Each structure stands twice: as structure tokens, then as C-alpha cells.
Amino acid sequence: MHIQQCRIRGKEGLWELEISDGRFQKIRPQQAPAELATAVPADQIFARSDQDCINAQGRLLLPPFVEPHIHLDCVLTAGQPHYNMSGTLFEGISTWDEYKTQVPLEVAAIKDRARQALRLMAEYGVQFVRSHVDVTEASFKGVQALLELREELRGTMEIQLVAFPQNGILSTRGGKELMIRAMEMGVDCVGGIPHYEFSRDYGVDSLKFIFDLAEKYDAMVDVHCDEMDDEQSRYLEVLATEAWERGWGPRTVAAHTCAMGSYNDSYYNKLLRVLQASGIHFNACPTESIHLQGRTEPYPKRRGITRIKELSSAGLNVALGQDSIADPWYPIGTGNPLRVLDMGLHVGHLLGYQDISHALDFISVNGARNLCLGDQYGIMEGRPADFILLDAKDDYEALRFLSPVLLSVHNGKILAQKQPARAAVYDI
Ligand code: FE2
């Protein structure tokens, strides 16, 4: 495959890329326009061909989008057995409990729903996904289904799985054994939900157990942490301290941390010390949190979103994820990371000029850091030929128009293509 006349995010001018054997062989400033006469214009490709010479016509090429936080076992279940009427996190959890008892989970059905969601994400340029999977669901069909899917799609779309104790580790009878069972089955990351455990002590003990498991299985950590408005929900300090003590920071993600939006600044500034010392990463889910949080209070209402701007300014890595696609917690969603980013930029007061120039990092390179993708990710000669081509000339245009992904290539093979919709407007 040969891509011509593209802009590469972060570089000046026009570039061409040569791809073979699944890798970027040559990345160089545009030199030889001779092939342009036979090149396929990027907005006209539709018959999949991995051999084409494609004329990007000045469009923006960048590493693929990363979905760092979703629950593939729950996707596309909204309304079953009923919709979440209060819109709270806790009604979401109880509705999922009802679903698990009333709609017997089957491996084939879970895989089918997850595949549908992954197809949507692929259409929007996602190639790397980290999914939580509920391990307090005793049949373990969700774990089995997603492990199978992870292997079936390896090389096409990369999936990491997190053992997620939806109902708590210590607050579920046999919860520790369920976590161990998931790790033994080959799940990639240890998850947790300390703020939902029955007591403060349970929450703290669950975090120590999570890191014990991570050490034992040499696994990454990704914890739902302080996903509530309660400013007394302060498990993040415990998570970061454990990560610091054990040298696990770069392999640890604190997800949601919504309570940080309610912490007083005095406490936040003190907390920052251990956050920076530990080097843990963060994940926020703006569409999910703006919907679920702030439900228990009168006006004025808090936003229930972690401090995306302040954490980023302090040098900490923050990625944005969608959390849900049509499930008991969030009834809508398309799989498009640009939609999540759009919400995050608005609720995070992140539409300054400098903010906009870095914004796409939240759904690309920052997510790659959370997933510890390392040398597997990035537009560089010798690396896997994974990239997307947006129907935009730069970041600003991509954000303004939420531009479609015309081409998504993974390991040198076309994963998804799109022809942009064209509109005609008259008499203005
Ligand atoms: Fe989540």
C-alpha cells in the first residue's frame, strides 16, 4: 500500500508512506507525484484493496483511536429488562443485576453484541480496545465470551480485558476467588470498584488485594475509582500510594475519579503529590459521567467529571473513553471517540487554542499510554502499519466537524473504509 499527499499529525507539510509486510517501510516528505494519476482519491475508496495507491488529498493521517474504557459484556442491552429511569450509576448496577438473572447470559449472544459494538468502533477509527468484564457474574459466560473474541480478533483489532468486580470484591461472597479465577483464565488487567464496597475498610483492603494480584500475575491495573460525587470518596490516594509503593504506576489506570470534581482545592493540591510521584494514568468518561453524576443534588449541580485539565497540566496522562454503548448506565452512544472527546472538551473547559491542538491526544496517544502499547503504536518506520485517515486537513477541522474516518488500516490491512456524506444546500 502506498499513501500519498497526506498530512501527518504533528508534522509540517505533505508526506507519503510505503507499507508492506504489515509495517511502515518508508515515511518521507512527498517526493514523487508521478503515481498520483493512478492513485485512488481517499474520498472515493470503497472496494477494499490493501494494494492500492491512495491519494489522501492533503487529509490528516494519525495513529488509530484507542478506546481505553468500555464494558463489552454489557453493550447493546439498554431497555432490558427495563430502562434506567433515575439515570443514576446505582440504578444502572441494579438493572444489570436484573438483566443477569432474567436474561440468561449465553456466550454466543454476548459475542454477537460485543462484535456489533466493535464494528461500530472500527468504523470510527478505533483499533485498540480495553474492555472491563463483570467477574461477579457467577456463570463467567461474559469472561469466556470476551476471551474468545479477544483471540479471534487478534491482529485485526486488539482487545485487552479487565477483571471487573461489578458488585465489589469483598462485598461479594467468594469475590476474591472470582477475581483469581478470571486472572487464571488469562484476563490482562486487574480491576476494582473500591467506592462501591460496603465499607471504607473493604475498599482499602480491595485495593491491596488488587495490587497483590497484579504482582502475582504480572498484570496491569485498571480500577473504577471514586465514581461518585461524594467528596469523601478518597480511594484514589490509596490506589496511588499502593502503585507508588510497588512501582506499578505506569501500569496503573485510575478510571472515572469523578469525586475529584468535588474535592476542595486544598486536598487536591496535597493529593497531587502522590499522583505525580506514582506516575499512574487516568481515564475519564465524559459522556457517561455528565449523564450519571449530579443526580442526587439540587441546583446548582456539580458536573461529576474529574479534573481533566488540571491533571493534564500537572503532567499526568489522561485518556477519554466512552464506557458504554446503549447499556443500563447510558442509553445511547455510537462508538465514535470524537463524540466523547467533544463532550470532554466542553465540560472540561478545554476549548482554548492550545487545548485544541492537543485534544486528539485524549483519544489516541494518551489511550495508548494507558494500555501500555509502547512500540506497538505510532507512525514510525518499522512499526506496525496502524493508522487512520480523517476527512479533515488538521486537528481543528476534525474537532469542529467531528470528521469521519475515511480509512482505518491495521497491520497494513484495511479494517474500515468510509465515503463521506455529501450534502447540497440551495439558495443561500
Ligand atoms: Fe466503567
Short mmCIF file of C-alpha atoms and ligand atoms in Angstrom, two decimals:
data_model
loop_
_atom_site.label_atom_id
_atom_site.label_comp_id
_atom_site.label_asym_id
_atom_site.label_seq_id
_atom_site.Cartn_x
_atom_site.Cartn_y
_atom_site.Cartn_z
CA MET A 1 0.00 0.00 0.00
CA HIS A 2 1.16 3.49 -0.83
CA ILE A 3 -0.38 6.60 0.72
CA GLN A 4 0.38 9.89 -0.97
CA GLN A 5 -0.22 13.55 -0.21
CA CYS A 6 -1.21 13.12 3.43
CA ARG A 7 -0.61 15.42 6.37
CA ILE A 8 0.80 13.51 9.32
CA ARG A 9 -0.38 14.82 12.68
CA GLY A 10 2.41 16.75 14.39
CA LYS A 11 4.49 17.18 11.23
CA GLU A 12 4.68 20.02 8.72
CA GLY A 13 3.96 19.62 5.00
CA LEU A 14 2.77 16.71 2.89
CA TRP A 15 4.05 13.14 3.28
CA GLU A 16 3.97 9.78 1.56
CA LEU A 17 4.09 6.37 3.17
CA GLU A 18 5.04 2.97 1.83
CA ILE A 19 3.61 -0.01 3.61
CA SER A 20 4.39 -3.69 3.17
CA ASP A 21 4.61 -6.78 5.35
CA GLY A 22 2.21 -5.07 7.75
CA ARG A 23 4.68 -2.30 8.65
CA PHE A 24 5.58 1.25 7.71
CA GLN A 25 8.57 0.78 5.41
CA LYS A 26 9.10 4.39 4.32
CA ILE A 27 7.71 7.63 5.69
CA ARG A 28 9.06 10.63 3.81
CA PRO A 29 8.12 14.11 2.65
CA GLN A 30 6.05 13.92 -0.54
CA GLN A 31 8.50 13.48 -3.37
CA ALA A 32 7.12 11.66 -6.37
CA PRO A 33 3.70 12.80 -7.53
CA ALA A 34 4.02 10.62 -10.67
CA GLU A 35 1.76 7.95 -9.24
CA LEU A 36 -0.97 10.42 -8.41
CA ALA A 37 -2.58 9.98 -11.81
CA THR A 38 -3.39 6.38 -10.96
CA ALA A 39 -3.93 6.88 -7.23
CA VAL A 40 -7.39 6.39 -5.78
CA PRO A 41 -8.70 9.60 -4.19
CA ALA A 42 -9.23 8.99 -0.48
CA ASP A 43 -12.88 10.02 -0.58
CA GLN A 44 -13.66 7.55 -3.36
CA ILE A 45 -12.24 4.32 -1.97
CA PHE A 46 -14.82 1.78 -1.15
CA ALA A 47 -13.87 -1.56 -2.63
CA ARG A 48 -11.39 -2.87 -0.09
CA SER A 49 -7.94 -3.24 -1.57
CA ASP A 50 -4.79 -3.40 0.50
CA GLN A 51 -2.65 -2.89 -2.63
CA ASP A 52 -3.97 0.50 -3.66
CA CYS A 53 -2.04 3.68 -4.08
CA ILE A 54 -4.22 6.21 -2.28
CA ASN A 55 -4.13 9.97 -2.76
CA ALA A 56 -5.02 11.44 0.62
CA GLN A 57 -5.50 14.88 -0.99
CA GLY A 58 -3.98 16.67 1.99
CA ARG A 59 -6.06 14.91 4.63
CA LEU A 60 -4.89 14.19 8.17
CA LEU A 61 -3.26 10.84 8.95
CA LEU A 62 -2.67 9.84 12.57
CA PRO A 63 -2.30 6.76 14.76
CA PRO A 64 -5.57 4.91 15.38
CA PHE A 65 -8.02 5.94 18.02
CA VAL A 66 -7.87 3.97 21.26
CA GLU A 67 -10.91 3.05 23.33
CA PRO A 68 -9.43 2.73 26.83
CA HIS A 69 -12.61 2.05 28.79
CA ILE A 70 -15.72 0.19 27.74
CA HIS A 71 -17.83 -2.72 29.02
CA LEU A 72 -18.28 -5.03 26.04
CA ASP A 73 -20.24 -7.61 28.03
CA CYS A 74 -22.97 -5.01 28.68
CA VAL A 75 -23.18 -3.18 25.35
CA LEU A 76 -26.50 -3.02 23.48
CA THR A 77 -28.60 -4.21 26.40
CA ALA A 78 -30.36 -0.88 27.09
CA GLY A 79 -34.02 -1.37 27.90
CA GLN A 80 -33.63 -4.98 29.01
CA PRO A 81 -35.36 -5.76 31.25
CA HIS A 82 -36.15 -2.04 31.56
CA TYR A 83 -34.55 1.35 31.10
CA ASN A 84 -32.66 3.08 33.91
CA MET A 85 -35.31 5.62 34.91
CA SER A 86 -33.36 7.57 37.55
CA GLY A 87 -30.25 7.86 35.38
CA THR A 88 -28.02 7.01 38.34
CA LEU A 89 -24.97 4.76 38.47
CA PHE A 90 -26.63 2.70 41.17
CA GLU A 91 -29.84 2.04 39.24
CA GLY A 92 -27.55 1.06 36.35
CA ILE A 93 -25.87 -1.55 38.56
CA SER A 94 -29.17 -2.92 39.86
CA THR A 95 -30.63 -3.02 36.34
CA TRP A 96 -27.59 -5.00 35.16
CA ASP A 97 -28.16 -7.38 38.12
CA GLU A 98 -31.75 -7.87 36.93
CA TYR A 99 -30.55 -8.44 33.37
CA LYS A 100 -28.15 -11.14 34.54
CA THR A 101 -30.91 -13.02 36.34
CA GLN A 102 -33.72 -12.51 33.82
CA VAL A 103 -31.86 -12.84 30.51
CA PRO A 104 -29.64 -15.90 30.89
CA LEU A 105 -26.21 -14.97 29.57
CA GLU A 106 -25.05 -17.03 26.60
CA VAL A 107 -21.56 -16.93 25.17
CA ALA A 108 -22.72 -16.65 21.55
CA ALA A 109 -25.12 -13.79 22.33
CA ILE A 110 -22.53 -11.84 24.30
CA LYS A 111 -20.00 -12.24 21.50
CA ASP A 112 -22.57 -11.11 18.97
CA ARG A 113 -23.36 -7.92 20.91
CA ALA A 114 -19.67 -7.23 21.51
CA ARG A 115 -18.88 -7.75 17.82
CA GLN A 116 -21.61 -5.30 16.83
CA ALA A 117 -20.10 -2.70 19.16
CA LEU A 118 -16.58 -3.38 17.90
CA ARG A 119 -17.77 -2.99 14.31
CA LEU A 120 -19.16 0.43 15.21
CA MET A 121 -15.90 1.39 16.89
CA ALA A 122 -13.87 0.15 13.91
CA GLU A 123 -15.96 2.36 11.65
CA TYR A 124 -14.95 5.34 13.78
CA GLY A 125 -11.23 4.56 13.71
CA VAL A 126 -10.74 2.56 16.91
CA GLN A 127 -8.23 -0.29 16.66
CA PHE A 128 -7.24 -0.82 20.32
CA VAL A 129 -9.84 -1.50 23.00
CA ARG A 130 -9.68 -2.10 26.73
CA SER A 131 -12.88 -3.69 27.99
CA HIS A 132 -13.96 -4.45 31.52
CA VAL A 133 -15.83 -7.69 32.05
CA ASP A 134 -18.01 -8.40 35.07
CA VAL A 135 -16.49 -11.23 37.13
CA THR A 136 -19.14 -11.10 39.88
CA GLU A 137 -21.45 -12.78 37.38
CA ALA A 138 -21.11 -16.37 38.52
CA SER A 139 -21.58 -18.16 35.18
CA PHE A 140 -18.45 -16.47 33.84
CA LYS A 141 -20.00 -16.54 30.36
CA GLY A 142 -19.00 -12.90 29.84
CA VAL A 143 -15.37 -13.68 30.63
CA GLN A 144 -15.42 -16.74 28.37
CA ALA A 145 -17.09 -14.84 25.51
CA LEU A 146 -14.73 -11.89 25.58
CA LEU A 147 -11.62 -14.05 25.95
CA GLU A 148 -12.70 -15.97 22.84
CA LEU A 149 -13.39 -12.75 20.96
CA ARG A 150 -10.03 -11.28 22.00
CA GLU A 151 -8.26 -14.25 20.42
CA GLU A 152 -10.47 -14.38 17.31
CA LEU A 153 -9.81 -10.70 16.56
CA ARG A 154 -6.10 -10.58 17.46
CA GLY A 155 -4.24 -8.95 14.56
CA THR A 156 -7.47 -7.35 13.31
CA MET A 157 -8.48 -5.33 16.36
CA GLU A 158 -6.60 -5.58 19.65
CA ILE A 159 -8.55 -6.13 22.86
CA GLN A 160 -7.39 -6.05 26.47
CA LEU A 161 -9.68 -7.36 29.21
CA VAL A 162 -10.04 -6.17 32.80
CA ALA A 163 -11.40 -8.44 35.56
CA PHE A 164 -14.08 -6.08 36.86
CA PRO A 165 -15.84 -6.93 40.14
CA GLN A 166 -19.05 -5.03 39.43
CA ASN A 167 -20.55 -5.78 42.87
CA GLY A 168 -17.30 -5.43 44.81
CA ILE A 169 -14.55 -7.89 45.69
CA LEU A 170 -15.03 -8.12 49.46
CA SER A 171 -18.72 -7.21 49.26
CA THR A 172 -19.40 -10.27 47.08
CA ARG A 173 -19.21 -13.68 48.74
CA GLY A 174 -16.29 -15.50 47.15
CA GLY A 175 -15.28 -12.30 45.36
CA LYS A 176 -11.55 -12.85 45.77
CA GLU A 177 -11.84 -16.34 44.28
CA LEU A 178 -13.77 -14.95 41.30
CA MET A 179 -11.01 -12.41 40.65
CA ILE A 180 -8.36 -15.12 40.86
CA ARG A 181 -10.36 -17.33 38.51
CA ALA A 182 -10.51 -14.55 35.91
CA MET A 183 -6.77 -13.93 36.14
CA GLU A 184 -6.11 -17.67 35.79
CA MET A 185 -8.24 -17.68 32.64
CA GLY A 186 -5.94 -15.08 31.06
CA VAL A 187 -7.55 -11.69 31.63
CA ASP A 188 -4.99 -8.88 31.08
CA CYS A 189 -5.73 -6.41 33.90
CA VAL A 190 -6.97 -6.39 37.48
CA GLY A 191 -9.98 -4.15 38.09
CA GLY A 192 -11.80 -2.90 41.14
CA ILE A 193 -14.57 -0.68 42.48
CA PRO A 194 -13.48 0.40 45.98
CA HIS A 195 -16.11 3.16 46.35
CA TYR A 196 -18.88 0.57 45.96
CA GLU A 197 -17.54 -1.82 48.60
CA PHE A 198 -19.63 -1.98 51.81
CA SER A 199 -17.20 -0.05 53.98
CA ARG A 200 -14.09 2.13 53.88
CA ASP A 201 -12.04 -0.79 55.20
CA TYR A 202 -13.34 -3.11 52.48
CA GLY A 203 -12.47 -0.51 49.86
CA VAL A 204 -8.91 -0.14 51.12
CA ASP A 205 -8.44 -3.90 51.51
CA SER A 206 -9.79 -4.47 48.00
CA LEU A 207 -7.11 -2.17 46.59
CA LYS A 208 -4.32 -4.02 48.42
CA PHE A 209 -5.72 -7.30 47.09
CA ILE A 210 -5.85 -5.86 43.54
CA PHE A 211 -2.16 -4.97 43.63
CA ASP A 212 -1.26 -8.34 45.17
CA LEU A 213 -2.98 -9.98 42.19
CA ALA A 214 -1.27 -7.64 39.73
CA GLU A 215 2.12 -8.59 41.14
CA LYS A 216 1.30 -12.29 41.19
CA TYR A 217 0.06 -12.36 37.59
CA ASP A 218 2.34 -9.59 36.30
CA ALA A 219 -0.81 -7.76 35.17
CA MET A 220 -1.84 -4.16 34.59
CA VAL A 221 -4.27 -2.45 36.98
CA ASP A 222 -7.37 -0.52 35.91
CA VAL A 223 -9.71 0.48 38.74
CA HIS A 224 -13.07 2.22 38.71
CA CYS A 225 -12.14 4.69 41.43
CA ASP A 226 -14.36 7.22 43.25
CA GLU A 227 -17.05 7.16 40.58
CA MET A 228 -19.43 9.30 42.63
CA ASP A 229 -19.97 12.88 43.73
CA ASP A 230 -19.13 12.20 47.39
CA GLU A 231 -16.12 14.37 48.17
CA GLN A 232 -15.31 11.91 50.96
CA SER A 233 -14.75 9.15 48.40
CA ARG A 234 -10.96 9.19 48.59
CA TYR A 235 -9.72 5.83 47.37
CA LEU A 236 -7.55 7.49 44.74
CA GLU A 237 -4.98 8.38 47.41
CA VAL A 238 -4.87 4.70 48.44
CA LEU A 239 -4.63 3.50 44.82
CA ALA A 240 -1.81 5.92 44.01
CA THR A 241 0.06 5.11 47.22
CA GLU A 242 -0.12 1.36 46.53
CA ALA A 243 1.06 1.96 42.95
CA TRP A 244 3.91 4.15 44.20
CA GLU A 245 4.98 1.69 46.88
CA ARG A 246 5.05 -1.23 44.46
CA GLY A 247 6.48 0.66 41.46
CA TRP A 248 3.33 -0.10 39.46
CA GLY A 249 2.37 3.46 38.44
CA PRO A 250 2.92 3.33 34.66
CA ARG A 251 0.87 0.12 34.53
CA THR A 252 -1.99 1.55 36.61
CA VAL A 253 -5.09 3.44 35.50
CA ALA A 254 -7.49 5.25 37.80
CA ALA A 255 -10.79 5.38 35.92
CA HIS A 256 -13.51 7.98 36.41
CA THR A 257 -12.26 9.63 39.67
CA CYS A 258 -15.46 11.73 39.49
CA ALA A 259 -15.19 12.68 43.17
CA MET A 260 -12.13 14.75 42.26
CA GLY A 261 -14.58 17.22 40.73
CA SER A 262 -15.92 17.71 44.27
CA TYR A 263 -12.65 17.74 46.23
CA ASN A 264 -11.64 21.06 47.76
CA ASP A 265 -8.50 22.56 46.24
CA SER A 266 -6.53 22.24 49.45
CA TYR A 267 -6.99 18.47 49.44
CA TYR A 268 -6.48 18.21 45.66
CA ASN A 269 -3.15 20.04 45.84
CA LYS A 270 -1.97 17.69 48.56
CA LEU A 271 -3.23 14.66 46.59
CA LEU A 272 -1.30 15.77 43.52
CA ARG A 273 1.98 14.93 45.28
CA VAL A 274 1.32 11.19 45.38
CA LEU A 275 -0.36 11.21 41.95
CA GLN A 276 2.79 12.65 40.40
CA ALA A 277 5.12 10.51 42.48
CA SER A 278 3.28 7.34 41.48
CA GLY A 279 3.02 8.18 37.75
CA ILE A 280 -0.38 6.50 37.47
CA HIS A 281 -2.58 7.23 34.46
CA PHE A 282 -6.17 8.47 34.34
CA ASN A 283 -9.24 7.71 32.33
CA ALA A 284 -12.33 9.89 32.20
CA CYS A 285 -15.63 9.09 30.53
CA PRO A 286 -17.26 12.49 29.96
CA THR A 287 -20.47 11.40 28.22
CA GLU A 288 -21.12 8.76 30.89
CA SER A 289 -20.24 10.90 33.90
CA ILE A 290 -22.12 14.04 32.84
CA HIS A 291 -25.15 11.75 32.49
CA LEU A 292 -24.80 9.68 35.70
CA GLN A 293 -23.37 12.14 38.22
CA GLY A 294 -25.02 15.12 39.89
CA ARG A 295 -28.27 13.18 40.19
CA THR A 296 -28.72 13.43 43.94
CA GLU A 297 -28.46 17.15 44.44
CA PRO A 298 -30.47 20.31 43.84
CA TYR A 299 -29.27 23.19 41.72
CA PRO A 300 -26.54 24.26 41.36
CA LYS A 301 -25.42 20.80 40.23
CA ARG A 302 -21.86 19.59 40.05
CA ARG A 303 -20.57 18.21 36.77
CA GLY A 304 -19.23 15.00 38.29
CA ILE A 305 -16.21 14.98 36.00
CA THR A 306 -12.62 14.54 37.10
CA ARG A 307 -10.13 17.38 36.68
CA ILE A 308 -9.05 16.59 33.13
CA LYS A 309 -7.49 19.99 32.53
CA GLU A 310 -5.65 20.24 35.85
CA LEU A 311 -4.32 16.67 35.77
CA SER A 312 -3.06 17.19 32.23
CA SER A 313 -1.41 20.49 33.20
CA ALA A 314 0.31 18.68 36.07
CA GLY A 315 1.91 16.32 33.54
CA LEU A 316 -0.35 13.35 34.25
CA ASN A 317 -1.68 11.22 31.42
CA VAL A 318 -5.45 11.42 30.91
CA ALA A 319 -7.31 9.43 28.26
CA LEU A 320 -11.01 9.64 27.40
CA GLY A 321 -13.26 6.63 26.95
CA GLN A 322 -16.92 6.01 26.25
CA ASP A 323 -17.69 3.41 28.96
CA SER A 324 -20.99 2.34 27.42
CA ILE A 325 -22.87 1.90 24.20
CA ALA A 326 -26.59 1.57 24.91
CA ASP A 327 -26.46 -0.27 28.23
CA PRO A 328 -28.12 0.10 31.67
CA TRP A 329 -25.87 3.04 32.55
CA TYR A 330 -26.01 5.04 29.32
CA PRO A 331 -28.85 4.59 26.85
CA ILE A 332 -27.27 5.98 23.68
CA GLY A 333 -23.77 6.12 22.11
CA THR A 334 -22.37 5.27 18.70
CA GLY A 335 -18.83 4.03 19.30
CA ASN A 336 -17.38 7.31 18.00
CA PRO A 337 -14.50 8.59 20.17
CA LEU A 338 -14.81 12.07 18.63
CA ARG A 339 -18.24 12.37 20.21
CA VAL A 340 -16.78 11.54 23.63
CA LEU A 341 -13.93 13.97 23.03
CA ASP A 342 -16.37 16.71 22.03
CA MET A 343 -18.18 16.31 25.36
CA GLY A 344 -14.91 16.14 27.31
CA LEU A 345 -13.60 19.36 25.76
CA HIS A 346 -16.82 21.19 26.62
CA VAL A 347 -17.33 20.03 30.19
CA GLY A 348 -13.59 20.20 30.90
CA HIS A 349 -13.23 23.84 29.75
CA LEU A 350 -10.75 22.65 27.16
CA LEU A 351 -11.50 24.72 24.07
CA GLY A 352 -8.58 27.15 24.27
CA TYR A 353 -6.29 27.27 21.24
CA GLN A 354 -3.56 25.23 22.90
CA ASP A 355 -6.13 22.78 24.23
CA ILE A 356 -7.50 22.19 20.73
CA SER A 357 -4.06 21.47 19.31
CA HIS A 358 -3.57 18.68 21.88
CA ALA A 359 -7.16 17.46 22.02
CA LEU A 360 -6.88 14.43 19.74
CA ASP A 361 -4.22 13.06 22.14
CA PHE A 362 -7.01 12.23 24.60
CA ILE A 363 -8.45 9.57 22.28
CA SER A 364 -5.21 8.40 20.67
CA VAL A 365 -1.72 8.58 22.20
CA ASN A 366 -2.93 9.06 25.78
CA GLY A 367 -5.11 5.98 25.47
CA ALA A 368 -2.15 4.07 24.03
CA ARG A 369 -0.17 5.00 27.15
CA ASN A 370 -2.96 3.73 29.40
CA LEU A 371 -2.92 0.44 27.51
CA CYS A 372 0.92 0.28 27.70
CA LEU A 373 1.11 -0.18 23.92
CA GLY A 374 4.71 1.12 23.76
CA ASP A 375 6.47 0.46 20.42
CA GLN A 376 3.35 -1.17 19.06
CA TYR A 377 1.82 2.27 18.45
CA GLY A 378 2.77 5.33 16.41
CA ILE A 379 3.51 6.50 12.86
CA MET A 380 7.16 5.50 12.58
CA GLU A 381 9.19 3.45 10.11
CA GLY A 382 9.41 -0.15 11.24
CA ARG A 383 6.32 -0.03 13.45
CA PRO A 384 3.07 -1.86 12.66
CA ALA A 385 1.22 -0.02 9.89
CA ASP A 386 -1.71 1.10 12.03
CA PHE A 387 -3.27 4.44 11.13
CA ILE A 388 -6.43 6.30 10.32
CA LEU A 389 -7.13 8.95 7.71
CA LEU A 390 -9.60 11.63 8.74
CA ASP A 391 -11.70 13.66 6.31
CA ALA A 392 -10.06 16.83 7.67
CA LYS A 393 -6.92 18.78 6.95
CA ASP A 394 -6.00 19.39 10.60
CA ASP A 395 -6.97 18.84 14.24
CA TYR A 396 -9.11 21.98 14.37
CA GLU A 397 -11.24 20.91 11.41
CA ALA A 398 -11.51 17.34 12.75
CA LEU A 399 -12.87 18.60 16.07
CA ARG A 400 -15.14 21.21 14.57
CA PHE A 401 -16.84 18.85 12.14
CA LEU A 402 -16.31 15.58 14.08
CA SER A 403 -14.85 14.41 10.79
CA PRO A 404 -15.42 10.86 9.58
CA VAL A 405 -12.59 8.34 9.34
CA LEU A 406 -12.21 7.61 5.61
CA LEU A 407 -9.69 4.84 6.07
CA SER A 408 -8.59 2.70 9.00
CA VAL A 409 -5.60 0.42 8.39
CA HIS A 410 -4.37 -2.15 10.91
CA ASN A 411 -1.20 -4.17 10.35
CA GLY A 412 -1.17 -2.90 6.76
CA LYS A 413 -4.69 -4.20 6.04
CA ILE A 414 -7.77 -2.08 5.55
CA LEU A 415 -10.04 -2.55 8.55
CA ALA A 416 -12.67 0.03 7.62
CA GLN A 417 -13.46 2.48 4.85
CA LYS A 418 -16.00 5.25 4.57
CA GLN A 419 -17.21 7.56 1.86
CA PRO A 420 -18.18 10.89 3.41
CA ALA A 421 -21.76 12.01 3.13
CA ARG A 422 -22.16 14.93 0.74
CA ALA A 423 -24.90 17.49 1.06
CA ALA A 424 -26.34 20.03 -1.35
CA VAL A 425 -27.67 23.31 0.03
CA TYR A 426 -29.51 25.75 -2.25
CA ASP A 427 -30.24 29.46 -2.46
CA ILE A 428 -28.15 30.76 0.43
FE FE2 B 1 -16.78 1.66 33.54
#
